[in-house]
Coordinates of C-alpha atoms and ligand atoms in Angstrom, one line a residue:
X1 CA 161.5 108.6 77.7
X2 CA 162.4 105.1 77.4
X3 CA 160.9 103.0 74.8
X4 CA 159.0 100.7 77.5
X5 CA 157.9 103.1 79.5
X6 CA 156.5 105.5 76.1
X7 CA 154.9 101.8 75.3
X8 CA 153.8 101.6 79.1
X9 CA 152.4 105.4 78.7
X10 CA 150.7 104.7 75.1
X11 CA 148.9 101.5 76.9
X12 CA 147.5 103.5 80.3
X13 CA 145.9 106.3 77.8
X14 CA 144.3 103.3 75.8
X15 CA 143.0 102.0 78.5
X16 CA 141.5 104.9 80.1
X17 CA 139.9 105.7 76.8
X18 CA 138.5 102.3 76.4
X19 CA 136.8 103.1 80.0
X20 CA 135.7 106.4 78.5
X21 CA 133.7 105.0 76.0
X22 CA 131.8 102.2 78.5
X23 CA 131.0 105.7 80.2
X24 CA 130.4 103.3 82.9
X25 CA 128.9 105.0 86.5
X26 CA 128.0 103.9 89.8
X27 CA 125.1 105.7 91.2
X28 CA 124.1 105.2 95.1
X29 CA 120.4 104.4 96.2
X30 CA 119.6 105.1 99.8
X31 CA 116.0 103.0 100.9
X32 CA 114.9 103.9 104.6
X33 CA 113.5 100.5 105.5
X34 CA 115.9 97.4 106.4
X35 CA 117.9 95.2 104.4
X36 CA 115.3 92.4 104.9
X37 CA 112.0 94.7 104.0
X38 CA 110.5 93.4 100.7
X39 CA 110.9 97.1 99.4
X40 CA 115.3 96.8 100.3
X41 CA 115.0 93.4 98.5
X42 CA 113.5 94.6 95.8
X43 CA 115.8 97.4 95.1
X44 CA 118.5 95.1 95.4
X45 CA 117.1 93.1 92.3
X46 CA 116.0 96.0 90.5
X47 CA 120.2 97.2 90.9
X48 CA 121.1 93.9 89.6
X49 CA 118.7 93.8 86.7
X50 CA 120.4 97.4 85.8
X51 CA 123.9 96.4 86.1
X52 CA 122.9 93.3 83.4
X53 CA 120.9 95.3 81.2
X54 CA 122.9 98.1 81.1
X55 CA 126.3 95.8 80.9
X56 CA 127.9 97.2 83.2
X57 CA 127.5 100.3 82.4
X58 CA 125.5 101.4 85.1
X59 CA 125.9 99.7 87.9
X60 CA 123.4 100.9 91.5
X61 CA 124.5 100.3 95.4
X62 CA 121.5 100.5 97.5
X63 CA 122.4 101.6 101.2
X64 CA 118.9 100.1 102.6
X65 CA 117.9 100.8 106.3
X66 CA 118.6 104.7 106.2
X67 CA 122.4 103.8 106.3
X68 CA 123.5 106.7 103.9
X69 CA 120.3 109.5 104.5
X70 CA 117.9 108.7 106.7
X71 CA 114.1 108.4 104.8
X72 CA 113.2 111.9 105.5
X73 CA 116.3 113.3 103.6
X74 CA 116.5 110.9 100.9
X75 CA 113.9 113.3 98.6
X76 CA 116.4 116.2 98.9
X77 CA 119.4 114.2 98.4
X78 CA 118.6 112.8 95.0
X79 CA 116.8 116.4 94.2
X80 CA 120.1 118.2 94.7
X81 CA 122.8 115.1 93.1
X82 CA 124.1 114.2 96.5
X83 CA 123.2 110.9 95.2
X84 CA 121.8 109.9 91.9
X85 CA 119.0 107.7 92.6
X86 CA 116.9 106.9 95.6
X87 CA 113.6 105.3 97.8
X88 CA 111.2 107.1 99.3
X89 CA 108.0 107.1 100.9
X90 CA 106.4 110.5 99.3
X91 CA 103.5 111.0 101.8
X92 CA 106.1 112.1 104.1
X93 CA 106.6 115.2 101.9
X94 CA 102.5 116.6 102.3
X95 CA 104.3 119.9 103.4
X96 CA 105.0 120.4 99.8
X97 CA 102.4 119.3 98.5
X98 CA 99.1 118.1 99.7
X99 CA 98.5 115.7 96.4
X100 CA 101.7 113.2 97.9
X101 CA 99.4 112.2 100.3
X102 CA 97.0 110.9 98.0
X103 CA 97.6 107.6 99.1
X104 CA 97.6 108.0 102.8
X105 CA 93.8 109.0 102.5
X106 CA 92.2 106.5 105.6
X107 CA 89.7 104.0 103.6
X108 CA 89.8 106.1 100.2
X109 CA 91.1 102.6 98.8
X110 CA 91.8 100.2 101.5
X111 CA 92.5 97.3 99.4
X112 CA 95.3 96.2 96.4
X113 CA 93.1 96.7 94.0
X114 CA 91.8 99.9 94.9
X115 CA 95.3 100.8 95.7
X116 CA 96.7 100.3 92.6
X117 CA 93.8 102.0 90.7
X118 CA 94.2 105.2 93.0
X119 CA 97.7 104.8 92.1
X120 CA 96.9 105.3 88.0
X121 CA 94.9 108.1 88.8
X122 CA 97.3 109.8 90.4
X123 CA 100.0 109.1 88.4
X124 CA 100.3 112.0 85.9
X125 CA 99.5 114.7 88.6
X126 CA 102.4 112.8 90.8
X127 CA 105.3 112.5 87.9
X128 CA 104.2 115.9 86.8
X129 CA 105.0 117.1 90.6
X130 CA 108.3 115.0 90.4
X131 CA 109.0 117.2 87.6
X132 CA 108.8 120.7 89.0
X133 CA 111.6 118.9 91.2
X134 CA 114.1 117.4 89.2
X135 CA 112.7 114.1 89.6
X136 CA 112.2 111.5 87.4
X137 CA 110.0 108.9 88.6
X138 CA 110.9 104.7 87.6
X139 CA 108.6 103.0 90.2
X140 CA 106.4 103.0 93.0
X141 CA 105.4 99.9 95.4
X142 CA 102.9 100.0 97.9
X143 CA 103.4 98.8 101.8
X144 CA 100.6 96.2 102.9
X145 CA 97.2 97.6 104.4
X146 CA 97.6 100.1 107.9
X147 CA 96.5 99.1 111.1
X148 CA 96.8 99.8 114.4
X149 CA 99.4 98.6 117.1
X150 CA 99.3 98.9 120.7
X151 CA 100.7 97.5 123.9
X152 CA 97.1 97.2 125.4
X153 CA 93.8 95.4 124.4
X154 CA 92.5 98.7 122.6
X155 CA 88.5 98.6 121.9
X156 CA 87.6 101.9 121.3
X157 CA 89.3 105.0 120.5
X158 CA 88.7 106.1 124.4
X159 CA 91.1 103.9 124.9
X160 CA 93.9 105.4 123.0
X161 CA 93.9 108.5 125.0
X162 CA 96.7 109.9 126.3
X163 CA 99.2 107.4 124.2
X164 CA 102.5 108.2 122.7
X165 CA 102.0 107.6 118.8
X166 CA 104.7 107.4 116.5
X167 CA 103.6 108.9 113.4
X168 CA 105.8 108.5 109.2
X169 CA 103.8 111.3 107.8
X170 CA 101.2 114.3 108.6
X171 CA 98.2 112.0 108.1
X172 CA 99.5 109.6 110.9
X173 CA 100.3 112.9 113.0
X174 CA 96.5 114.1 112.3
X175 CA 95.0 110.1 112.9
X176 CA 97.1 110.6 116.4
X177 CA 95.9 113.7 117.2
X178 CA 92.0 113.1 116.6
X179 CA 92.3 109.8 118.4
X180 CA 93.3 111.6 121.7
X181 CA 97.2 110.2 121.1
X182 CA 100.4 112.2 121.4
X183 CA 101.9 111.9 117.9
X184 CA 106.3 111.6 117.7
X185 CA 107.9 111.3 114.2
X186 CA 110.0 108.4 114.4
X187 CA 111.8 106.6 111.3
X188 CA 111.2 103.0 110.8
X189 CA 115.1 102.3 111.3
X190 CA 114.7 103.7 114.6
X191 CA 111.3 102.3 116.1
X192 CA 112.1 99.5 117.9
X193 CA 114.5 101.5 119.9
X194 CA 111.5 103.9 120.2
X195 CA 109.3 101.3 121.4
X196 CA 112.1 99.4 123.7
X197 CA 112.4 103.4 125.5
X198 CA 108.9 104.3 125.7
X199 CA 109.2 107.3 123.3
X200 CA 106.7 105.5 121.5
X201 CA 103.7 103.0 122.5
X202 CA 101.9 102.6 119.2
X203 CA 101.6 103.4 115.6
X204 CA 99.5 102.9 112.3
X205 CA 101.9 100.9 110.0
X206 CA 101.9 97.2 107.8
X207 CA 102.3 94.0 109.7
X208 CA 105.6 94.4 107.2
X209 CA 107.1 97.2 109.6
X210 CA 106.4 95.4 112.9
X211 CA 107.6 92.5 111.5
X212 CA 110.9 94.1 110.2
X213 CA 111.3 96.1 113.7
X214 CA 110.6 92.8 115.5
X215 CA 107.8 95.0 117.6
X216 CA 106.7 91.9 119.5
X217 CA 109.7 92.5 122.0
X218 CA 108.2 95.9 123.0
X219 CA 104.4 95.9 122.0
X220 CA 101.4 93.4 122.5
X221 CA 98.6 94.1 120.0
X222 CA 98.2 94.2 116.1
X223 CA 94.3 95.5 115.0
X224 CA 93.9 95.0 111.3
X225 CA 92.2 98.5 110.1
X226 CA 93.1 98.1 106.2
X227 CA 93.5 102.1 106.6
X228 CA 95.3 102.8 103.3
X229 CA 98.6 101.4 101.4
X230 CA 100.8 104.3 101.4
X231 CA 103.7 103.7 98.6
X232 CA 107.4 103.8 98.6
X233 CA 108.6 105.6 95.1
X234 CA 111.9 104.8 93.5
X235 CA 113.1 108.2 91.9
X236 CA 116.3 109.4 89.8
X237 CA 117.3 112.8 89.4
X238 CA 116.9 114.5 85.9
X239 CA 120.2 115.4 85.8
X240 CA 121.4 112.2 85.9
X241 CA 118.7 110.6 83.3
X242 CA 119.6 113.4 81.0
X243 CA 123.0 111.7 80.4
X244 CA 121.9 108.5 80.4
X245 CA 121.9 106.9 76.6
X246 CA 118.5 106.1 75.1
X247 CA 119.9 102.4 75.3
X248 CA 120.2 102.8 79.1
X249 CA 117.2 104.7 79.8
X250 CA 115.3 101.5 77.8
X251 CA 117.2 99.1 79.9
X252 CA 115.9 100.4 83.3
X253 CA 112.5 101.1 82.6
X254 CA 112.3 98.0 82.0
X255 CA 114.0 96.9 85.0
X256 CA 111.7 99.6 86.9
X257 CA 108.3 97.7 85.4
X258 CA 109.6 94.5 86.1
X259 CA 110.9 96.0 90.0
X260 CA 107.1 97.5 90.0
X261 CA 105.0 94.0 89.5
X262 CA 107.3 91.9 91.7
X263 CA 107.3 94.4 94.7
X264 CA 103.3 94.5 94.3
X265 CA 103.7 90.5 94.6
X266 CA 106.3 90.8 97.3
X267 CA 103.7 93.6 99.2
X268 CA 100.6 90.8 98.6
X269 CA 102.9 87.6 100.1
X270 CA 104.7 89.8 102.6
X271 CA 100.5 90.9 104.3
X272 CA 99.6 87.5 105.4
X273 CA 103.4 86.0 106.1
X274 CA 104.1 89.3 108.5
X275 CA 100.7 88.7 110.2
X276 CA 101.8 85.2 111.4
X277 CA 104.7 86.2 112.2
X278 CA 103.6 88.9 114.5
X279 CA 101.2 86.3 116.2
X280 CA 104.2 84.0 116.3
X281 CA 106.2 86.6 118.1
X282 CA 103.7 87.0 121.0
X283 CA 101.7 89.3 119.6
X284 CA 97.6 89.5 119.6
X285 CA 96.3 89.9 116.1
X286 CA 92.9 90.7 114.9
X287 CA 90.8 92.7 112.6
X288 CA 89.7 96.0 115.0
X289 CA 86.4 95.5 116.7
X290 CA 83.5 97.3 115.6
X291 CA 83.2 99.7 117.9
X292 CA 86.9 101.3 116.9
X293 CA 85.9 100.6 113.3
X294 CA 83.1 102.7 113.2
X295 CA 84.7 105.4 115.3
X296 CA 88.0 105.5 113.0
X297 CA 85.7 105.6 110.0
X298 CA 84.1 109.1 111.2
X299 CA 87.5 110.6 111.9
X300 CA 88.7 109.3 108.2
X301 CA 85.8 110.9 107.0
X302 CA 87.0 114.1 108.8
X303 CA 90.5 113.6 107.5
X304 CA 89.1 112.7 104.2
X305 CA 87.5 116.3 103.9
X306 CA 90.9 118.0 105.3
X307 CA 92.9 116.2 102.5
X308 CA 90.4 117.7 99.8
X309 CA 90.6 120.9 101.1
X310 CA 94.1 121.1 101.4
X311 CA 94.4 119.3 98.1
X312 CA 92.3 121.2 96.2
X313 CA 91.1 121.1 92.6
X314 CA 94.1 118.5 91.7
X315 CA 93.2 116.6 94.9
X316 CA 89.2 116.7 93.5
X317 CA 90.3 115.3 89.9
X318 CA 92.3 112.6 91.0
X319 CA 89.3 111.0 93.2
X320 CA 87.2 111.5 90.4
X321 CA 89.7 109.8 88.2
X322 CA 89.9 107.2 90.7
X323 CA 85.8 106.8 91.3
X324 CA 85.3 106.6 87.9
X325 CA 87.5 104.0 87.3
X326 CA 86.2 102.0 89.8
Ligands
LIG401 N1 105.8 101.0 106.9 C1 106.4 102.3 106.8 C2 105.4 103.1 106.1 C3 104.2 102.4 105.9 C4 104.5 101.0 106.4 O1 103.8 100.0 106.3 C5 106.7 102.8 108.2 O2 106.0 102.4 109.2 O3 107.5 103.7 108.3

């Protein structure tokens, strides 16, 4: 060996040992909703605020609009280390367990506040059912209030018969199915074609979603229920935290509280904004009429006892939690 290229040799190893030590990792975040969904933009900051605190040493490349796994998948693929961290909306997992659809109970707590109290009852029994599945749980942000979209004035739930529903979860299956409606799982990345082909004519969702999808070009009507605010939950696997230094793990809980008060803001700002913007589009918005309101209240209360029975004793606590702290 030469002298310069021994010199050469004795600089690459330095260097890769100086990388050693940063120990520094990239770790890929799938979100199902679009790049311009409050939740995307959120987890975009959240990324950056990891990369700072972290200095580089962890640095997070979200893959928002179900580019990478599409939202159903996205639980498995950070269970299993396909990818190291991830966004998703847990009611879609009720198969499971019954509890992750705590939050897609209709009027249990239709409301922010209520929301986010429902949310802190759940909490422990939720992280604890992360646990059993290698998950580690940093933050959770929930979608504006649920109502009802159509392509037709819709007045009474008579009127919904016979209508192709796309449903995100078992509850909006069930809501579909006691309306009369003929529920389709659709993701939210792929509803407007849905909508354009007529695999879908409605859904229960946030004026956030129809915005996003642009639904105005396909659909006519938005009824404000305030149904429930079901939550999107930002999740690492416990493999992954395991390695992470104490440092590290410091830096992005903090990032992950910070990531968990600005989405709430985002979700409060995003209700009224997307409203307007739905009306701008074309579209008819108003609160549901009475009639429907009272008729959707008796099949929540229906769905209300299904969830408890399906939930069980843990289901039973957490409303009791919830009540009491109310
Ligand atoms: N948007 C998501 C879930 C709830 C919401 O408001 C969706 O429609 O898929």
């Amino acid at each position: 060996m030469t002298f310069t290229r021994a010199l050469m040799a004795g600089t690459a190893t330095l260097a890769l040992s100086a990388g050693a030590g940063l120990a520094a990792e990239k770790w890929d975040m799938p979100m199902a909703y679009s790049a311009s969904n409050f939740h995307s933009e959120n987890g975009v900051a959240f990324a950056e605020c990891v990369g700072a605190g972290t200095n580089g040493e962890i640095t997070i490349e979200v893959h928002p609009g179900g580019s990478l796994f599409a939202g159903a998948d996205i639980k498995r693929a950070i269970q299993t280390g396909q990818v190291q961290i991830g966004e998703r909306l847990l009611s879609g997992h009720q198969n499971e367990s019954a509890v992750f659809g705590f939050d897609s109970v209709p009027f249990l707590a239709p409301s922010f506040e209520d929301s986010e109290k429902l949310y802190e009852a759940a909490k422990p029994q939720i992280e604890a059912l992360l646990d059993e599945q290698n998950l580690e749980l940093l933050y959770a942000v929930p979608w504006p209030p649920q109502g009802l979209y159509f392509k037709k004035e819709v007045n009474s739930v008579a009127d919904m018969a016979g209508i192709k529903f796309r449903s995100y979860n078992n509850t909006t299956s069930r809501l579909a199915e006691l309306t009369g409606m003929l529920p389709v799982t659709v993701e939210a990345a792929e509803i407007s074609q849905a909508f354009a082909t007529g695999v879908a004519e409605s859904m229960v969702s946030s004026g956030a979603t129809g915005y996003d999808r642009k639904v105005w070009e396909s659909l006519t009507h938005f009824y404000e229920v305030d149904a429930w605010l079901p939550r999107n939950y930002v999740m690492v696997n416990q493999h992954v935290w395991a390695d992470v230094s104490d440092a590290n793990k410091e830096a992005i809980r903090t990032c992950a509280a910070e990531a968990e008060a600005r989405g709430l803001q985002a979700s409060k700002d995003y209700t009224q904004f997307t409203m307007d913007g739905l009306a701008e589009g074309g579209m008819t918005v108003q609160p549901a009429g009475d009639t429907l309101m009272g008729e959707l209240r008796e099949i929540g209360a229906t769905m209300t006892a299904e969830w408890l029975e399906a939930a069980g004793e843990e289901g039973a606590a957490l409303v009791d939690a919830f009540k009491a702290a109310q």
